Amino acid sequence: MSDLRVRFAPSPTGYLHVGGARTALFNWLYARHFGGTFILRIEDTDTERSTQESVDAILQGMEWLGLDWDEGPFYQTDNFPLYKQHVQKLLDEGKAYRCWCTQEELEAKREAAMAEGRKPKYDGTCRHRQDQPLDQPHVIRFKAPEEGETAFDDLIKGRIAFPNAELDDLIISRTDGTPTYNFCVVIDDALMRISHVIRGDDHVNNTPRQIQLYEALGYPVPLFAHVPMILGSDKARLSKRHGATSVIAYREMGYLPEALNNYLVRLGWSHGDDEIFSRPEMIEKFDINHVGRAPSVFNPDKLNWLNAHYIKTSEPARLAELLKPHLATRGVTDTAAPDLAGVVATLQERAQTLEEMAERALFYYQAPQSYDEAALAKFDKPHLAAVFTAVAAKLTAAQPADAAAVDALFKELCAEHSWKMPQVGQPVRVALSGGTQAPGIGEIVLALGIAETVARIERAKNRVA
């Protein structure tokens, strides 16, 4: 299927959100699986709402997810002359007509139809109109078939048919001469030789109108696959109130692109009971025929679980680079000492997001200014002073080279002073990090270095004396 050609065609009226990202991913995977072509098209004909900021955000989101395109990005506004040519072609062939009905007249027709229990569709008043006041404002409508049905075999939903009597004469050119969405899409897909249209199922009702336009213009009709919507936990359409946000916001929240890709591919698609897929595995196993017909429910906990998995299994050096912006927002810009990759190695086992990791990493770069008083209150001051003195001396003398050696040193101290490990470990952890929720003592000491570790212990001893 090397002639397979698919496209992702976002409208630049907002950021790239979860639903759009999943559509892009499905198209990208389908093209990569079959060795086809993935095209990016920006549908910017809504000139009032389209912005360059949104275009930039879409491109940035695609690049972050690694969804590279083979052709494009193309912009619909560059094709206005082509659209006008196709409008004229339909007029010349009697397949389209001018409509002078005013907005007030159309609203009156709509209300009358609804009052009579009819579908509020355009009644074709101008379809056979003989007087043509070309100097008056008008739109151009497609002359849709009035009998029979328009049907297609959806690759996900199966056969779908629409009675033509229910489809009205679609406006293909507005009063100001600008083409409409459904018309532009057909021209673009036809000229780009799109073989498969994979998109959200909110477009199902557009499909019969588009099929009619393909056929009227003499273009081959592509195959369609309509992906079910993504819902929130309350089964309503996913929105910001469910925690959904832009793709770039997920990056800022500390998610890894591979985690979000893995999560998105499982929203509607499955391969047995597998949950974790590497990029090559997704490409190898993805097929649109395995996308389910039921809507998917967005589960933030599942995304966090996947993100934690990818953080846990990533190289510390790579995570260190990704972590730097998250630390910078917290005032940490110099991560040379202690070594950030070493810090990451102490935290990645327990972190769900990079934001969480950055928060937990702060104590490495900002010595605690206060201590968990409740934790220290479990021990009397003489004991704390004795522990801090003994640990500082032992570390200075032994200079342990790895976390295991540090742990062994603490066991020696406990044996020498008849202390239990919590009686030593907890006060030292508080001295080094300010609290009790921190990595193992050995890991902390190794990352901080002996000199900084001893300095912090001495500072804590002076504070609690």
Coordinates of C-alpha atoms in Angstrom, one line a residue:
M1 CA 0.0 0.0 0.0
S2 CA 2.8 2.4 -0.9
D3 CA 0.2 4.5 -2.7
L4 CA -1.6 5.0 0.6
R5 CA -1.9 8.7 1.4
V6 CA -3.4 10.1 4.6
R7 CA -3.5 13.6 6.1
F8 CA -4.0 15.4 9.3
A9 CA -5.9 18.7 8.7
P10 CA -6.3 20.8 11.9
S11 CA -8.0 24.2 12.0
P12 CA -5.6 26.8 13.5
T13 CA -8.3 28.3 15.7
G14 CA -6.8 26.9 18.9
Y15 CA -4.1 24.7 20.2
L16 CA -3.5 21.0 19.4
H17 CA -5.6 19.1 21.9
V18 CA -5.8 15.5 22.9
G19 CA -8.5 14.5 20.3
G20 CA -6.6 16.1 17.4
A21 CA -3.3 14.6 18.6
R22 CA -4.9 11.1 18.6
T23 CA -6.2 11.7 15.1
A24 CA -2.8 12.8 13.9
L25 CA -1.2 9.8 15.6
F26 CA -3.6 7.3 14.0
N27 CA -3.0 8.8 10.5
W28 CA 0.8 8.9 11.1
L29 CA 0.9 5.2 12.3
Y30 CA -1.3 4.1 9.4
A31 CA 1.1 5.7 6.9
R32 CA 4.2 4.4 8.6
H33 CA 2.8 0.9 9.0
F34 CA 2.0 0.6 5.3
G35 CA 4.9 2.7 4.0
G36 CA 2.5 5.4 2.8
T37 CA 2.6 9.2 2.9
F38 CA 1.5 11.4 5.8
I39 CA 0.5 14.9 4.9
L40 CA 0.0 17.9 7.1
R41 CA -2.6 20.5 6.0
I42 CA -3.6 23.6 7.9
E43 CA -7.3 24.3 7.2
D44 CA -7.2 28.1 7.7
T45 CA -10.2 29.3 5.6
D46 CA -11.8 30.6 8.8
T47 CA -9.8 33.8 8.4
E48 CA -11.5 35.5 11.4
R49 CA -10.5 32.9 13.9
S50 CA -7.3 31.4 12.5
T51 CA -4.1 32.7 14.1
Q52 CA -0.4 32.3 13.5
E53 CA -0.1 31.5 17.2
S54 CA -2.4 28.5 16.8
V55 CA -0.4 27.4 13.7
D56 CA 2.8 27.5 15.6
A57 CA 1.3 25.7 18.6
I58 CA 0.0 22.9 16.3
L59 CA 3.4 22.5 14.6
Q60 CA 5.2 22.5 17.9
G61 CA 2.8 19.9 19.3
M62 CA 3.3 17.6 16.3
E63 CA 7.1 18.0 16.5
W64 CA 7.2 17.3 20.2
L65 CA 5.2 14.1 19.7
G66 CA 7.5 13.1 16.9
L67 CA 4.7 13.0 14.3
D68 CA 6.9 14.0 11.3
W69 CA 5.1 14.7 8.1
D70 CA 6.2 13.7 4.6
E71 CA 4.5 16.6 2.7
G72 CA 3.4 20.0 3.9
P73 CA 2.4 21.9 5.9
F74 CA 0.0 23.1 3.2
Y75 CA -2.4 26.0 3.8
Q76 CA -5.9 26.1 2.4
T77 CA -5.8 29.9 2.0
D78 CA -3.1 29.4 -0.7
N79 CA -5.7 27.5 -2.8
F80 CA -8.5 30.0 -3.0
P81 CA -8.0 30.4 -6.8
L82 CA -8.4 26.6 -7.2
Y83 CA -11.5 26.5 -5.1
K84 CA -13.1 29.3 -7.3
Q85 CA -12.2 27.4 -10.4
H86 CA -14.0 24.3 -9.1
V87 CA -17.1 26.4 -8.0
Q88 CA -17.2 27.8 -11.6
K89 CA -16.9 24.3 -13.0
L90 CA -20.0 23.2 -11.1
L91 CA -21.9 26.3 -12.2
D92 CA -21.0 25.8 -15.8
E93 CA -22.1 22.1 -15.6
G94 CA -25.4 23.0 -13.9
K95 CA -24.4 21.2 -10.8
A96 CA -24.5 24.3 -8.6
Y97 CA -26.6 27.4 -8.6
R98 CA -26.8 30.9 -7.1
C99 CA -29.0 31.5 -4.1
W100 CA -30.3 35.0 -3.2
C101 CA -32.3 34.0 -0.2
T102 CA -31.6 36.4 2.7
Q103 CA -30.8 35.3 6.2
E104 CA -34.2 36.5 7.4
E105 CA -35.9 34.4 4.7
L106 CA -33.9 31.3 5.5
E107 CA -34.7 31.7 9.2
A108 CA -38.4 31.9 8.4
K109 CA -38.2 28.8 6.2
R110 CA -36.4 27.0 9.1
E111 CA -39.1 27.9 11.6
A112 CA -41.9 26.9 9.3
A113 CA -40.3 23.5 8.6
M114 CA -39.9 22.9 12.3
A115 CA -43.4 24.0 13.1
E116 CA -44.7 21.5 10.5
G117 CA -42.5 18.7 11.8
R118 CA -40.2 18.7 8.8
K119 CA -36.4 18.7 8.8
P120 CA -35.2 22.3 8.7
K121 CA -33.3 22.0 5.4
Y122 CA -33.1 24.5 2.6
D123 CA -36.2 24.1 0.4
G124 CA -34.5 24.8 -2.9
T125 CA -36.3 28.1 -3.6
C126 CA -33.5 29.3 -5.9
R127 CA -32.7 26.0 -7.5
H128 CA -34.9 26.7 -10.5
R129 CA -35.0 30.4 -10.3
Q130 CA -35.0 32.1 -13.7
D131 CA -34.4 35.7 -12.7
Q132 CA -30.8 36.1 -11.7
P133 CA -29.9 39.6 -10.3
L134 CA -26.2 39.0 -10.4
D135 CA -25.5 42.4 -8.9
Q136 CA -27.3 41.3 -5.7
P137 CA -25.6 39.5 -2.8
H138 CA -25.8 35.7 -3.1
V139 CA -24.2 32.5 -2.2
I140 CA -23.6 29.5 -4.4
R141 CA -25.2 26.1 -3.5
F142 CA -24.4 22.6 -4.7
K143 CA -27.3 21.0 -6.4
A144 CA -27.5 17.8 -4.4
P145 CA -29.3 14.7 -5.6
E146 CA -32.9 14.6 -4.3
E147 CA -33.6 10.9 -4.6
G148 CA -31.9 7.7 -3.5
E149 CA -29.2 7.5 -0.9
T150 CA -25.6 8.3 -0.4
A151 CA -23.7 5.5 1.4
F152 CA -20.2 4.5 2.2
D153 CA -18.4 1.6 4.0
D154 CA -16.7 3.1 7.0
L155 CA -13.5 1.2 7.9
I156 CA -14.4 1.4 11.6
K157 CA -18.2 1.8 11.8
G158 CA -19.3 -0.3 8.8
R159 CA -21.8 0.7 6.2
I160 CA -23.5 4.1 6.7
A161 CA -26.3 5.4 4.5
F162 CA -28.0 8.7 4.3
P163 CA -31.3 9.3 2.4
N164 CA -30.6 12.1 -0.1
A165 CA -34.0 13.6 0.7
E166 CA -32.5 14.6 4.1
L167 CA -29.5 16.3 2.7
D168 CA -30.0 19.9 1.6
D169 CA -28.2 21.9 -1.1
L170 CA -24.9 22.7 0.6
I171 CA -23.5 26.3 0.4
I172 CA -20.1 25.9 -1.3
S173 CA -19.3 29.6 -1.7
R174 CA -20.3 32.4 0.7
T175 CA -21.6 35.9 -0.1
D176 CA -18.1 37.3 0.0
G177 CA -16.8 34.6 -2.4
T178 CA -14.9 32.6 0.1
P179 CA -15.4 28.8 -0.1
T180 CA -16.9 26.7 2.7
Y181 CA -15.2 24.0 4.7
N182 CA -16.9 20.9 3.1
F183 CA -16.1 22.1 -0.4
C184 CA -12.4 23.0 0.4
V185 CA -11.8 19.6 2.0
V186 CA -13.0 17.7 -1.0
I187 CA -10.8 19.7 -3.4
D188 CA -7.8 19.4 -1.2
D189 CA -8.2 15.7 -0.6
A190 CA -8.8 15.1 -4.3
L191 CA -5.8 17.1 -5.5
M192 CA -3.5 15.7 -2.8
R193 CA -4.6 12.2 -3.9
I194 CA -5.7 11.3 -0.3
S195 CA -6.6 7.6 -0.3
H196 CA -7.9 7.2 3.3
V197 CA -9.6 9.9 5.4
I198 CA -9.1 9.1 9.1
R199 CA -10.9 11.6 11.3
G200 CA -13.2 12.0 14.3
D201 CA -16.7 10.7 14.1
D202 CA -18.1 14.2 14.5
H203 CA -17.5 14.4 10.8
V204 CA -19.8 11.5 9.9
N205 CA -22.6 13.8 8.9
N206 CA -20.3 15.8 6.6
T207 CA -19.2 12.7 4.7
P208 CA -22.3 12.1 2.4
R209 CA -22.2 15.8 1.3
Q210 CA -18.5 15.4 0.5
I211 CA -19.0 12.1 -1.4
Q212 CA -21.6 13.9 -3.5
L213 CA -19.1 16.6 -4.3
Y214 CA -16.4 14.1 -5.2
E215 CA -18.7 12.4 -7.6
A216 CA -20.0 15.7 -9.1
L217 CA -16.5 16.9 -9.8
G218 CA -15.4 13.5 -11.2
Y219 CA -12.9 12.7 -8.5
P220 CA -12.4 9.3 -6.9
V221 CA -13.9 8.9 -3.5
P222 CA -11.4 8.0 -0.7
L223 CA -12.0 5.4 2.0
F224 CA -13.3 6.8 5.3
A225 CA -12.6 5.8 8.8
H226 CA -14.4 7.8 11.6
V227 CA -12.8 7.4 15.0
P228 CA -15.1 7.5 18.0
M229 CA -14.9 10.5 20.3
I230 CA -12.9 10.7 23.6
L231 CA -15.1 11.2 26.6
G232 CA -14.5 12.4 30.2
S233 CA -15.1 10.2 33.2
D234 CA -18.7 11.4 33.3
K235 CA -19.2 10.1 29.7
A236 CA -19.6 13.7 28.4
R237 CA -17.4 14.8 25.5
L238 CA -13.9 15.5 26.7
S239 CA -13.3 19.1 27.7
K240 CA -11.0 21.3 29.9
R241 CA -13.2 20.6 32.9
H242 CA -12.1 16.9 32.7
G243 CA -8.4 18.0 32.8
A244 CA -8.0 17.9 29.1
T245 CA -5.7 20.5 27.7
S246 CA -3.3 21.3 24.9
V247 CA -0.5 18.9 23.9
I248 CA 2.1 21.5 24.8
A249 CA 0.6 21.9 28.2
Y250 CA 1.1 18.2 28.8
R251 CA 4.8 18.8 28.1
E252 CA 4.8 21.7 30.5
M253 CA 3.1 19.4 33.1
G254 CA 6.0 17.0 32.8
Y255 CA 4.8 14.3 30.6
L256 CA 7.1 12.5 28.1
P257 CA 6.1 12.4 24.5
E258 CA 6.4 8.6 24.3
A259 CA 4.0 8.3 27.3
L260 CA 1.4 10.5 25.7
N261 CA 1.7 8.7 22.3
N262 CA 1.4 5.4 24.1
Y263 CA -1.6 6.6 26.0
L264 CA -3.3 8.1 22.9
V265 CA -2.9 5.1 20.8
R266 CA -4.7 3.0 23.4
L267 CA -7.7 5.4 23.4
G268 CA -9.7 3.3 21.0
W269 CA -7.1 0.9 19.6
S270 CA -5.9 -2.3 21.1
H271 CA -3.6 -5.2 20.4
G272 CA -4.6 -8.0 22.7
D273 CA -4.1 -7.1 26.3
D274 CA -0.9 -5.2 25.7
E275 CA -0.7 -1.7 27.3
I276 CA 2.9 -0.6 26.7
F277 CA 4.1 0.0 23.1
S278 CA 7.4 1.4 21.9
R279 CA 7.3 3.5 18.8
P280 CA 8.5 0.7 16.5
E281 CA 5.9 -1.6 18.1
M282 CA 3.1 0.8 17.5
I283 CA 4.1 1.2 13.8
E284 CA 4.4 -2.6 13.4
K285 CA 1.1 -3.5 15.1
F286 CA -1.3 -0.6 14.3
D287 CA -4.1 -1.1 11.9
I288 CA -7.3 1.0 11.6
N289 CA -9.4 -2.2 11.5
H290 CA -8.5 -2.7 15.2
V291 CA -10.0 0.6 16.3
G292 CA -13.1 0.1 18.3
R293 CA -16.5 1.6 17.6
A294 CA -17.2 2.7 21.1
P295 CA -16.0 6.1 22.5
S296 CA -13.0 6.0 24.7
V297 CA -12.8 7.4 28.3
F298 CA -9.9 9.6 29.2
N299 CA -8.3 8.4 32.4
P300 CA -5.6 10.7 33.9
D301 CA -4.5 7.9 36.3
K302 CA -3.7 5.6 33.4
L303 CA -1.6 8.4 31.7
N304 CA 0.3 9.0 35.0
W305 CA 1.0 5.3 35.2
L306 CA 2.4 5.2 31.7
N307 CA 4.4 8.3 32.3
A308 CA 5.9 6.9 35.5
H309 CA 6.9 3.8 33.5
Y310 CA 8.7 5.8 30.8
I311 CA 10.4 8.0 33.4
K312 CA 11.5 4.9 35.3
T313 CA 13.0 3.3 32.1
S314 CA 14.5 6.4 30.5
E315 CA 18.2 7.3 30.5
P316 CA 19.0 9.7 33.4
A317 CA 21.1 11.9 31.0
R318 CA 18.1 12.4 28.7
L319 CA 15.7 13.1 31.6
A320 CA 18.2 15.6 33.0
E321 CA 17.9 17.7 29.8
L322 CA 14.1 17.5 29.9
L323 CA 14.1 18.4 33.6
K324 CA 16.1 21.6 33.2
P325 CA 13.1 23.8 32.2
H326 CA 11.0 22.5 35.1
L327 CA 13.9 23.4 37.5
A328 CA 14.4 26.8 35.9
T329 CA 10.8 27.8 36.7
R330 CA 11.7 27.1 40.3
G331 CA 14.8 29.3 40.2
V332 CA 17.4 26.5 39.6
T333 CA 19.5 27.3 36.6
D334 CA 22.9 26.0 37.6
T335 CA 22.6 22.2 37.6
A336 CA 26.3 21.4 37.3
A337 CA 26.7 20.5 41.0
P338 CA 25.4 18.2 42.0
D339 CA 25.3 16.4 38.6
L340 CA 21.8 16.6 37.4
A341 CA 21.9 13.1 35.8
G342 CA 22.9 11.7 39.1
V343 CA 20.1 13.6 40.8
V344 CA 17.6 12.2 38.3
A345 CA 18.8 8.6 39.0
T346 CA 17.8 9.0 42.6
L347 CA 14.3 10.3 41.8
Q348 CA 13.1 8.5 38.6
E349 CA 12.0 5.3 40.4
R350 CA 9.2 7.2 42.2
A351 CA 8.3 10.2 40.0
Q352 CA 5.1 10.2 37.9
T353 CA 5.9 13.5 36.0
L354 CA 8.9 15.7 35.5
E355 CA 7.1 18.5 37.4
E356 CA 6.9 16.1 40.4
M357 CA 10.6 15.2 39.9
A358 CA 11.6 18.8 39.7
E359 CA 9.9 19.6 43.0
R360 CA 11.6 16.7 44.7
A361 CA 14.9 17.6 43.2
L362 CA 14.9 21.1 44.7
F363 CA 16.6 20.2 47.9
Y364 CA 19.7 19.0 46.0
Y365 CA 20.3 22.6 44.7
Q366 CA 18.7 24.6 47.5
A367 CA 19.8 23.6 51.0
P368 CA 16.9 23.4 53.3
Q369 CA 16.0 26.7 55.1
S370 CA 13.7 24.9 57.5
Y371 CA 13.2 21.4 58.8
D372 CA 10.3 19.1 59.4
E373 CA 9.8 19.9 63.1
A374 CA 7.4 17.0 63.7
A375 CA 9.9 14.5 62.4
L376 CA 12.8 15.9 64.5
A377 CA 10.5 16.1 67.6
K378 CA 10.6 12.3 67.8
F379 CA 14.2 12.5 69.0
D380 CA 15.7 14.5 71.9
K381 CA 18.3 17.1 71.2
P382 CA 21.2 15.2 72.7
H383 CA 20.4 12.2 70.4
L384 CA 20.2 14.5 67.4
A385 CA 23.5 16.1 68.2
A386 CA 25.2 12.8 68.7
V387 CA 23.9 11.4 65.4
F388 CA 24.8 14.4 63.4
T389 CA 28.4 14.5 65.0
A390 CA 29.0 10.8 64.4
V391 CA 27.7 10.8 60.8
A392 CA 29.7 13.8 59.8
A393 CA 32.9 12.4 61.3
K394 CA 32.3 9.0 59.7
L395 CA 31.6 10.4 56.3
T396 CA 34.6 12.7 56.4
A397 CA 36.9 9.9 57.4
A398 CA 35.6 7.1 55.2
Q399 CA 34.8 9.1 52.0
P400 CA 32.5 6.4 50.7
A401 CA 32.5 6.1 46.9
D402 CA 29.0 4.7 46.2
A403 CA 25.6 4.4 47.7
A404 CA 26.2 0.9 49.0
A405 CA 29.3 2.1 50.9
V406 CA 27.2 4.9 52.5
D407 CA 24.6 2.4 53.5
A408 CA 27.2 0.1 55.0
L409 CA 28.7 3.1 56.9
F410 CA 25.3 3.8 58.5
K411 CA 25.0 0.2 59.6
E412 CA 28.4 0.4 61.2
L413 CA 27.3 3.5 63.1
C414 CA 24.1 1.8 64.3
A415 CA 26.2 -1.2 65.6
E416 CA 28.7 1.0 67.3
H417 CA 26.2 3.2 69.2
S418 CA 23.4 0.6 69.6
W419 CA 21.1 2.8 67.4
K420 CA 18.3 1.5 65.2
M421 CA 18.4 2.6 61.6
P422 CA 15.4 4.9 61.8
Q423 CA 17.1 6.7 64.7
V424 CA 19.9 7.6 62.4
G425 CA 18.4 7.7 58.9
Q426 CA 15.4 9.9 59.6
P427 CA 17.3 12.8 61.3
V428 CA 20.0 12.7 58.6
R429 CA 17.3 12.7 55.8
V430 CA 15.7 15.7 57.4
A431 CA 19.1 17.4 57.7
L432 CA 19.9 16.9 54.1
S433 CA 16.4 17.5 52.5
G434 CA 14.4 19.3 55.1
G435 CA 11.8 16.6 55.2
T436 CA 11.2 12.8 55.3
Q437 CA 10.0 12.2 51.8
A438 CA 13.3 11.8 49.9
P439 CA 15.4 9.1 48.2
G440 CA 17.6 6.7 50.2
I441 CA 20.4 8.2 52.3
G442 CA 23.1 6.6 50.2
E443 CA 21.6 8.0 47.0
I444 CA 21.4 11.5 48.5
V445 CA 24.9 11.5 49.9
L446 CA 26.3 10.2 46.6
A447 CA 24.5 12.9 44.6
L448 CA 25.3 15.8 47.0
G449 CA 28.9 14.8 47.5
I450 CA 30.6 14.3 50.9
A451 CA 31.5 18.0 51.4
E452 CA 28.0 19.3 50.9
T453 CA 26.5 16.5 52.9
V454 CA 28.7 17.2 55.9
A455 CA 28.0 20.9 55.6
R456 CA 24.3 20.4 55.7
I457 CA 24.5 18.0 58.7
E458 CA 26.6 20.5 60.6
R459 CA 24.1 23.3 59.8
A460 CA 21.3 21.1 61.0
K461 CA 23.2 20.3 64.2
N462 CA 23.7 24.0 64.9
R463 CA 20.0 24.7 64.3
V464 CA 18.6 22.1 66.6
A465 CA 21.2 22.4 69.4

